[in-house]
GROMACS .gro file of C-alpha atoms in nm:
model
  315
    1UNK     CA    1   2.704   7.374  12.556
    2UNK     CA    2   2.976   7.401  12.289
    3UNK     CA    3   3.333   7.354  12.403
    4UNK     CA    4   3.638   7.560  12.314
    5UNK     CA    5   3.749   7.295  12.065
    6UNK     CA    6   3.412   7.303  11.891
    7UNK     CA    7   3.433   7.681  11.853
    8UNK     CA    8   3.786   7.662  11.704
    9UNK     CA    9   3.672   7.389  11.468
   10UNK     CA   10   3.382   7.598  11.350
   11UNK     CA   11   3.603   7.900  11.283
   12UNK     CA   12   3.907   7.736  11.129
   13UNK     CA   13   3.799   7.392  11.021
   14UNK     CA   14   3.884   7.056  11.180
   15UNK     CA   15   4.248   7.060  11.067
   16UNK     CA   16   4.341   7.416  11.164
   17UNK     CA   17   4.654   7.440  11.381
   18UNK     CA   18   4.626   7.558  11.740
   19UNK     CA   19   4.667   7.934  11.779
   20UNK     CA   20   5.005   8.041  11.915
   21UNK     CA   21   5.184   7.719  11.819
   22UNK     CA   22   5.521   7.784  11.651
   23UNK     CA   23   5.592   7.595  11.331
   24UNK     CA   24   5.937   7.523  11.190
   25UNK     CA   25   6.014   7.664  10.845
   26UNK     CA   26   6.037   7.397  10.574
   27UNK     CA   27   6.383   7.278  10.481
   28UNK     CA   28   6.480   7.411  10.136
   29UNK     CA   29   6.482   7.138   9.874
   30UNK     CA   30   6.694   7.119   9.561
   31UNK     CA   31   6.399   7.207   9.341
   32UNK     CA   32   6.315   7.507   9.558
   33UNK     CA   33   6.676   7.627   9.551
   34UNK     CA   34   6.688   7.592   9.172
   35UNK     CA   35   6.358   7.779   9.141
   36UNK     CA   36   6.492   8.056   9.362
   37UNK     CA   37   6.817   8.069   9.165
   38UNK     CA   38   6.649   8.099   8.825
   39UNK     CA   39   6.388   8.345   8.950
   40UNK     CA   40   6.645   8.616   8.877
   41UNK     CA   41   6.651   8.740   8.518
   42UNK     CA   42   7.023   8.815   8.553
   43UNK     CA   43   7.092   8.457   8.663
   44UNK     CA   44   6.898   8.318   8.367
   45UNK     CA   45   7.084   8.537   8.118
   46UNK     CA   46   7.424   8.462   8.277
   47UNK     CA   47   7.350   8.088   8.276
   48UNK     CA   48   7.250   8.095   7.910
   49UNK     CA   49   7.560   8.293   7.814
   50UNK     CA   50   7.792   8.066   8.011
   51UNK     CA   51   7.629   7.759   7.856
   52UNK     CA   52   7.686   7.910   7.511
   53UNK     CA   53   8.052   7.985   7.590
   54UNK     CA   54   8.115   7.636   7.726
   55UNK     CA   55   7.938   7.470   7.434
   56UNK     CA   56   8.131   7.682   7.184
   57UNK     CA   57   8.463   7.594   7.345
   58UNK     CA   58   8.382   7.222   7.347
   59UNK     CA   59   8.277   7.237   6.982
   60UNK     CA   60   8.576   7.448   6.879
   61UNK     CA   61   8.704   7.174   6.649
   62UNK     CA   62   8.379   7.182   6.447
   63UNK     CA   63   8.298   7.555   6.468
   64UNK     CA   64   8.647   7.689   6.395
   65UNK     CA   65   8.742   7.733   6.029
   66UNK     CA   66   9.107   7.695   6.129
   67UNK     CA   67   9.310   7.514   6.393
   68UNK     CA   68   9.529   7.793   6.538
   69UNK     CA   69   9.763   7.531   6.690
   70UNK     CA   70   9.842   7.376   6.352
   71UNK     CA   71  10.119   7.581   6.194
   72UNK     CA   72  10.047   7.419   5.858
   73UNK     CA   73   9.708   7.597   5.851
   74UNK     CA   74   9.847   7.937   5.952
   75UNK     CA   75  10.004   8.171   5.697
   76UNK     CA   76  10.189   8.495   5.764
   77UNK     CA   77  10.039   8.625   5.441
   78UNK     CA   78   9.710   8.655   5.631
   79UNK     CA   79   9.857   8.845   5.926
   80UNK     CA   80   9.670   9.149   6.065
   81UNK     CA   81   9.366   9.106   5.841
   82UNK     CA   82   9.066   9.317   5.940
   83UNK     CA   83   8.733   9.158   6.046
   84UNK     CA   84   8.541   9.028   5.747
   85UNK     CA   85   8.849   8.980   5.527
   86UNK     CA   86   8.925   8.675   5.314
   87UNK     CA   87   9.245   8.473   5.325
   88UNK     CA   88   9.511   8.529   5.061
   89UNK     CA   89   9.403   8.213   4.879
   90UNK     CA   90   9.032   8.295   4.910
   91UNK     CA   91   8.949   7.977   5.105
   92UNK     CA   92   8.884   8.122   5.453
   93UNK     CA   93   8.659   8.399   5.579
   94UNK     CA   94   8.799   8.576   5.885
   95UNK     CA   95   8.493   8.682   6.080
   96UNK     CA   96   8.691   8.861   6.354
   97UNK     CA   97   9.008   8.919   6.155
   98UNK     CA   98   9.354   8.772   6.224
   99UNK     CA   99   9.639   8.841   6.464
  100UNK     CA  100  10.001   8.923   6.388
  101UNK     CA  101  10.083   8.557   6.322
  102UNK     CA  102   9.801   8.506   6.072
  103UNK     CA  103   9.577   8.310   6.311
  104UNK     CA  104   9.203   8.342   6.267
  105UNK     CA  105   9.088   8.526   6.581
  106UNK     CA  106   8.748   8.357   6.592
  107UNK     CA  107   8.916   8.016   6.597
  108UNK     CA  108   9.183   8.128   6.845
  109UNK     CA  109   8.919   8.268   7.082
  110UNK     CA  110   8.722   7.942   7.081
  111UNK     CA  111   9.034   7.739   7.155
  112UNK     CA  112   9.141   7.998   7.412
  113UNK     CA  113   8.804   7.966   7.588
  114UNK     CA  114   8.857   7.592   7.610
  115UNK     CA  115   9.198   7.640   7.774
  116UNK     CA  116   9.069   7.904   8.015
  117UNK     CA  117   8.773   7.691   8.122
  118UNK     CA  118   8.988   7.379   8.161
  119UNK     CA  119   9.247   7.560   8.373
  120UNK     CA  120   8.988   7.745   8.581
  121UNK     CA  121   8.772   7.441   8.656
  122UNK     CA  122   9.059   7.195   8.707
  123UNK     CA  123   9.264   7.419   8.934
  124UNK     CA  124   8.964   7.530   9.142
  125UNK     CA  125   8.832   7.176   9.192
  126UNK     CA  126   9.174   7.037   9.283
  127UNK     CA  127   9.239   7.325   9.524
  128UNK     CA  128   8.889   7.266   9.663
  129UNK     CA  129   8.970   6.903   9.747
  130UNK     CA  130   9.304   6.989   9.907
  131UNK     CA  131   9.183   7.295  10.096
  132UNK     CA  132   8.866   7.123  10.217
  133UNK     CA  133   9.056   6.827  10.362
  134UNK     CA  134   9.308   7.054  10.536
  135UNK     CA  135   9.043   7.295  10.666
  136UNK     CA  136   8.825   7.014  10.802
  137UNK     CA  137   9.121   6.854  10.978
  138UNK     CA  138   9.223   7.187  11.132
  139UNK     CA  139   8.870   7.254  11.262
  140UNK     CA  140   8.818   6.900  11.391
  141UNK     CA  141   9.148   6.841  11.571
  142UNK     CA  142   9.206   7.203  11.676
  143UNK     CA  143   9.488   7.288  11.915
  144UNK     CA  144   9.843   7.321  11.789
  145UNK     CA  145   9.761   7.155  11.457
  146UNK     CA  146   9.491   7.412  11.386
  147UNK     CA  147   9.719   7.699  11.486
  148UNK     CA  148  10.004   7.568  11.268
  149UNK     CA  149   9.782   7.527  10.959
  150UNK     CA  150   9.617   7.865  11.002
  151UNK     CA  151   9.951   8.043  11.036
  152UNK     CA  152  10.058   7.893  10.703
  153UNK     CA  153   9.728   8.003  10.548
  154UNK     CA  154   9.761   8.353  10.696
  155UNK     CA  155  10.114   8.385  10.561
  156UNK     CA  156  10.012   8.283  10.209
  157UNK     CA  157   9.704   8.502  10.203
  158UNK     CA  158   9.909   8.801  10.318
  159UNK     CA  159  10.098   8.788   9.986
  160UNK     CA  160   9.912   8.895   9.667
  161UNK     CA  161   9.798   8.589   9.472
  162UNK     CA  162   9.939   8.718   9.144
  163UNK     CA  163  10.284   8.759   9.304
  164UNK     CA  164  10.281   8.401   9.437
  165UNK     CA  165  10.170   8.267   9.098
  166UNK     CA  166  10.437   8.463   8.912
  167UNK     CA  167  10.712   8.338   9.146
  168UNK     CA  168  10.596   7.978   9.104
  169UNK     CA  169  10.577   8.003   8.725
  170UNK     CA  170  10.916   8.170   8.707
  171UNK     CA  171  11.056   7.866   8.890
  172UNK     CA  172  10.848   7.599   8.713
  173UNK     CA  173  10.842   7.734   8.357
  174UNK     CA  174  10.566   7.764   8.097
  175UNK     CA  175  10.298   7.509   8.014
  176UNK     CA  176   9.944   7.408   8.106
  177UNK     CA  177  10.062   7.162   8.373
  178UNK     CA  178  10.293   7.422   8.531
  179UNK     CA  179  10.013   7.681   8.529
  180UNK     CA  180   9.776   7.435   8.695
  181UNK     CA  181  10.026   7.359   8.970
  182UNK     CA  182  10.083   7.729   9.034
  183UNK     CA  183   9.709   7.807   9.052
  184UNK     CA  184   9.639   7.511   9.282
  185UNK     CA  185   9.914   7.621   9.521
  186UNK     CA  186   9.771   7.973   9.516
  187UNK     CA  187   9.405   7.878   9.574
  188UNK     CA  188   9.407   7.599   9.835
  189UNK     CA  189   9.450   7.849  10.120
  190UNK     CA  190   9.122   8.025  10.033
  191UNK     CA  191   8.929   7.700  10.062
  192UNK     CA  192   9.115   7.592  10.376
  193UNK     CA  193   9.029   7.915  10.560
  194UNK     CA  194   8.667   7.912  10.445
  195UNK     CA  195   8.608   7.547  10.538
  196UNK     CA  196   8.786   7.582  10.869
  197UNK     CA  197   8.565   7.879  10.966
  198UNK     CA  198   8.242   7.697  10.876
  199UNK     CA  199   8.350   7.361  11.021
  200UNK     CA  200   8.459   7.520  11.351
  201UNK     CA  201   8.100   7.636  11.406
  202UNK     CA  202   7.961   7.290  11.324
  203UNK     CA  203   8.226   7.124  11.542
  204UNK     CA  204   8.075   7.276  11.858
  205UNK     CA  205   7.718   7.161  11.789
  206UNK     CA  206   7.544   6.881  11.973
  207UNK     CA  207   7.505   6.644  11.681
  208UNK     CA  208   7.884   6.633  11.640
  209UNK     CA  209   7.926   6.559  12.011
  210UNK     CA  210   7.672   6.279  11.973
  211UNK     CA  211   7.863   6.137  11.676
  212UNK     CA  212   8.190   6.155  11.869
  213UNK     CA  213   8.033   5.978  12.167
  214UNK     CA  214   7.964   5.680  11.939
  215UNK     CA  215   8.338   5.644  11.873
  216UNK     CA  216   8.299   5.702  11.500
  217UNK     CA  217   8.621   5.747  11.299
  218UNK     CA  218   8.737   6.105  11.257
  219UNK     CA  219   8.711   6.090  10.877
  220UNK     CA  220   8.348   5.975  10.905
  221UNK     CA  221   8.257   6.267  11.130
  222UNK     CA  222   8.442   6.517  10.914
  223UNK     CA  223   8.322   6.409  10.571
  224UNK     CA  224   7.976   6.265  10.646
  225UNK     CA  225   7.855   6.493  10.924
  226UNK     CA  226   8.043   6.824  10.916
  227UNK     CA  227   8.116   6.870  10.543
  228UNK     CA  228   7.754   6.842  10.414
  229UNK     CA  229   7.655   7.133  10.640
  230UNK     CA  230   7.935   7.347  10.492
  231UNK     CA  231   7.868   7.249  10.130
  232UNK     CA  232   7.635   7.536  10.038
  233UNK     CA  233   7.877   7.821  10.102
  234UNK     CA  234   8.165   7.608   9.975
  235UNK     CA  235   8.001   7.580   9.632
  236UNK     CA  236   7.974   7.959   9.618
  237UNK     CA  237   8.343   7.995   9.703
  238UNK     CA  238   8.440   7.736   9.441
  239UNK     CA  239   8.241   7.920   9.172
  240UNK     CA  240   8.406   8.253   9.248
  241UNK     CA  241   8.750   8.091   9.266
  242UNK     CA  242   8.702   7.951   8.915
  243UNK     CA  243   8.662   8.306   8.786
  244UNK     CA  244   8.964   8.410   8.993
  245UNK     CA  245   9.173   8.128   8.844
  246UNK     CA  246   9.077   8.223   8.489
  247UNK     CA  247   9.168   8.585   8.560
  248UNK     CA  248   9.505   8.484   8.712
  249UNK     CA  249   9.590   8.259   8.417
  250UNK     CA  250   9.506   8.536   8.170
  251UNK     CA  251   9.719   8.783   8.366
  252UNK     CA  252  10.019   8.547   8.376
  253UNK     CA  253   9.988   8.467   8.007
  254UNK     CA  254   9.962   8.836   7.927
  255UNK     CA  255  10.290   8.889   8.114
  256UNK     CA  256  10.453   8.605   7.921
  257UNK     CA  257  10.481   8.352   8.207
  258UNK     CA  258  10.170   8.143   8.147
  259UNK     CA  259  10.112   7.937   7.836
  260UNK     CA  260  10.353   7.920   7.541
  261UNK     CA  261  10.291   8.088   7.206
  262UNK     CA  262  10.199   7.751   7.050
  263UNK     CA  263   9.893   7.727   7.282
  264UNK     CA  264   9.740   8.075   7.281
  265UNK     CA  265   9.505   8.145   7.570
  266UNK     CA  266   9.283   8.451   7.592
  267UNK     CA  267   9.543   8.637   7.796
  268UNK     CA  268   9.813   8.560   7.542
  269UNK     CA  269   9.589   8.669   7.254
  270UNK     CA  270   9.531   9.001   7.428
  271UNK     CA  271   9.906   9.040   7.479
  272UNK     CA  272   9.974   8.966   7.111
  273UNK     CA  273   9.754   9.256   7.006
  274UNK     CA  274   9.864   9.504   7.272
  275UNK     CA  275  10.126   9.662   7.047
  276UNK     CA  276   9.867   9.709   6.771
  277UNK     CA  277   9.614   9.907   6.975
  278UNK     CA  278   9.759  10.243   6.872
  279UNK     CA  279   9.788  10.146   6.505
  280UNK     CA  280   9.412  10.115   6.445
  281UNK     CA  281   9.427   9.733   6.454
  282UNK     CA  282   9.211   9.712   6.763
  283UNK     CA  283   9.049   9.375   6.690
  284UNK     CA  284   9.360   9.173   6.779
  285UNK     CA  285   9.323   9.264   7.149
  286UNK     CA  286   8.964   9.384   7.180
  287UNK     CA  287   8.780   9.068   7.070
  288UNK     CA  288   8.976   8.829   7.298
  289UNK     CA  289   8.933   9.085   7.576
  290UNK     CA  290   8.556   9.087   7.527
  291UNK     CA  291   8.548   8.707   7.537
  292UNK     CA  292   8.750   8.702   7.860
  293UNK     CA  293   8.530   8.972   8.014
  294UNK     CA  294   8.212   8.780   7.929
  295UNK     CA  295   8.350   8.453   8.067
  296UNK     CA  296   8.468   8.597   8.399
  297UNK     CA  297   8.165   8.826   8.432
  298UNK     CA  298   7.907   8.550   8.385
  299UNK     CA  299   8.080   8.321   8.637
  300UNK     CA  300   8.095   8.603   8.893
  301UNK     CA  301   7.727   8.685   8.838
  302UNK     CA  302   7.633   8.321   8.891
  303UNK     CA  303   7.849   8.306   9.202
  304UNK     CA  304   7.681   8.615   9.346
  305UNK     CA  305   7.338   8.468   9.278
  306UNK     CA  306   7.439   8.140   9.443
  307UNK     CA  307   7.553   8.335   9.748
  308UNK     CA  308   7.214   8.504   9.775
  309UNK     CA  309   7.024   8.175   9.730
  310UNK     CA  310   7.233   7.991   9.989
  311UNK     CA  311   7.215   8.281  10.235
  312UNK     CA  312   6.918   8.509  10.156
  313UNK     CA  313   7.017   8.748  10.437
  314UNK     CA  314   7.304   8.875  10.220
  315UNK     CA  315   7.062   9.022   9.964
   0.00000   0.00000   0.00000
């Protein structure tokens, strides 16, 4: 007489799982996350465009027909030339025209992209390190230390970021280093609050209690046990903060408190052409504005896609 096991084997094969048994979903791997990320056409297009912008900025010295920082290569005789014009000596072709100082806009945009990317990435990563360490410490130790840190974070986040950055730059002065310091001081609070919220959830889980029962050092528990479980959402925050930093730097430079005239960023290039918008010389502001829009837009699109991949419930 056939048994129940024989009947199940005949219907489902010898390796079929028992009916009613719950199975755990597979843990997402890096390859699966990458496949999910690039399954979106928007993500693929944004990645390709961002790669092109980054590559162009890194190769600005070879792609640019002129170094806009070298005053010996800039002539006021070529000021306000329309797109497609030649230089007064016939040696240079101005693909996107020139600004009011005679700088080739194509060259200035490439160098401006390099500055914007450097400032955005450097400030966001530095603020990430500082904010992550402070947020982890606040979540791990809790109590009065946590309350003190969070009140500082709440106070800073209650003030508009652009206002804080402008106050800092007014006190520090112009320059890339001063702008970096201002953006780092503005951004660390975002990372601290985000990490503290995620780490507080992990802090109450059993695996952390088990690690603490083994008398492991606090830094080991924070950085080897808690932080890896907060890394996914932290990467999304860092990506979006890079775009935010680039936007802040462009705004400050547009207002005249960011980078000096000798190191034109995209925001400063837009500001230089603002007075020419009503005189039919649109290219001086429009082309740098398009470059800035593409840079910030692609980073935001990639950040949104990362958010969906890390947490599919948000889709």
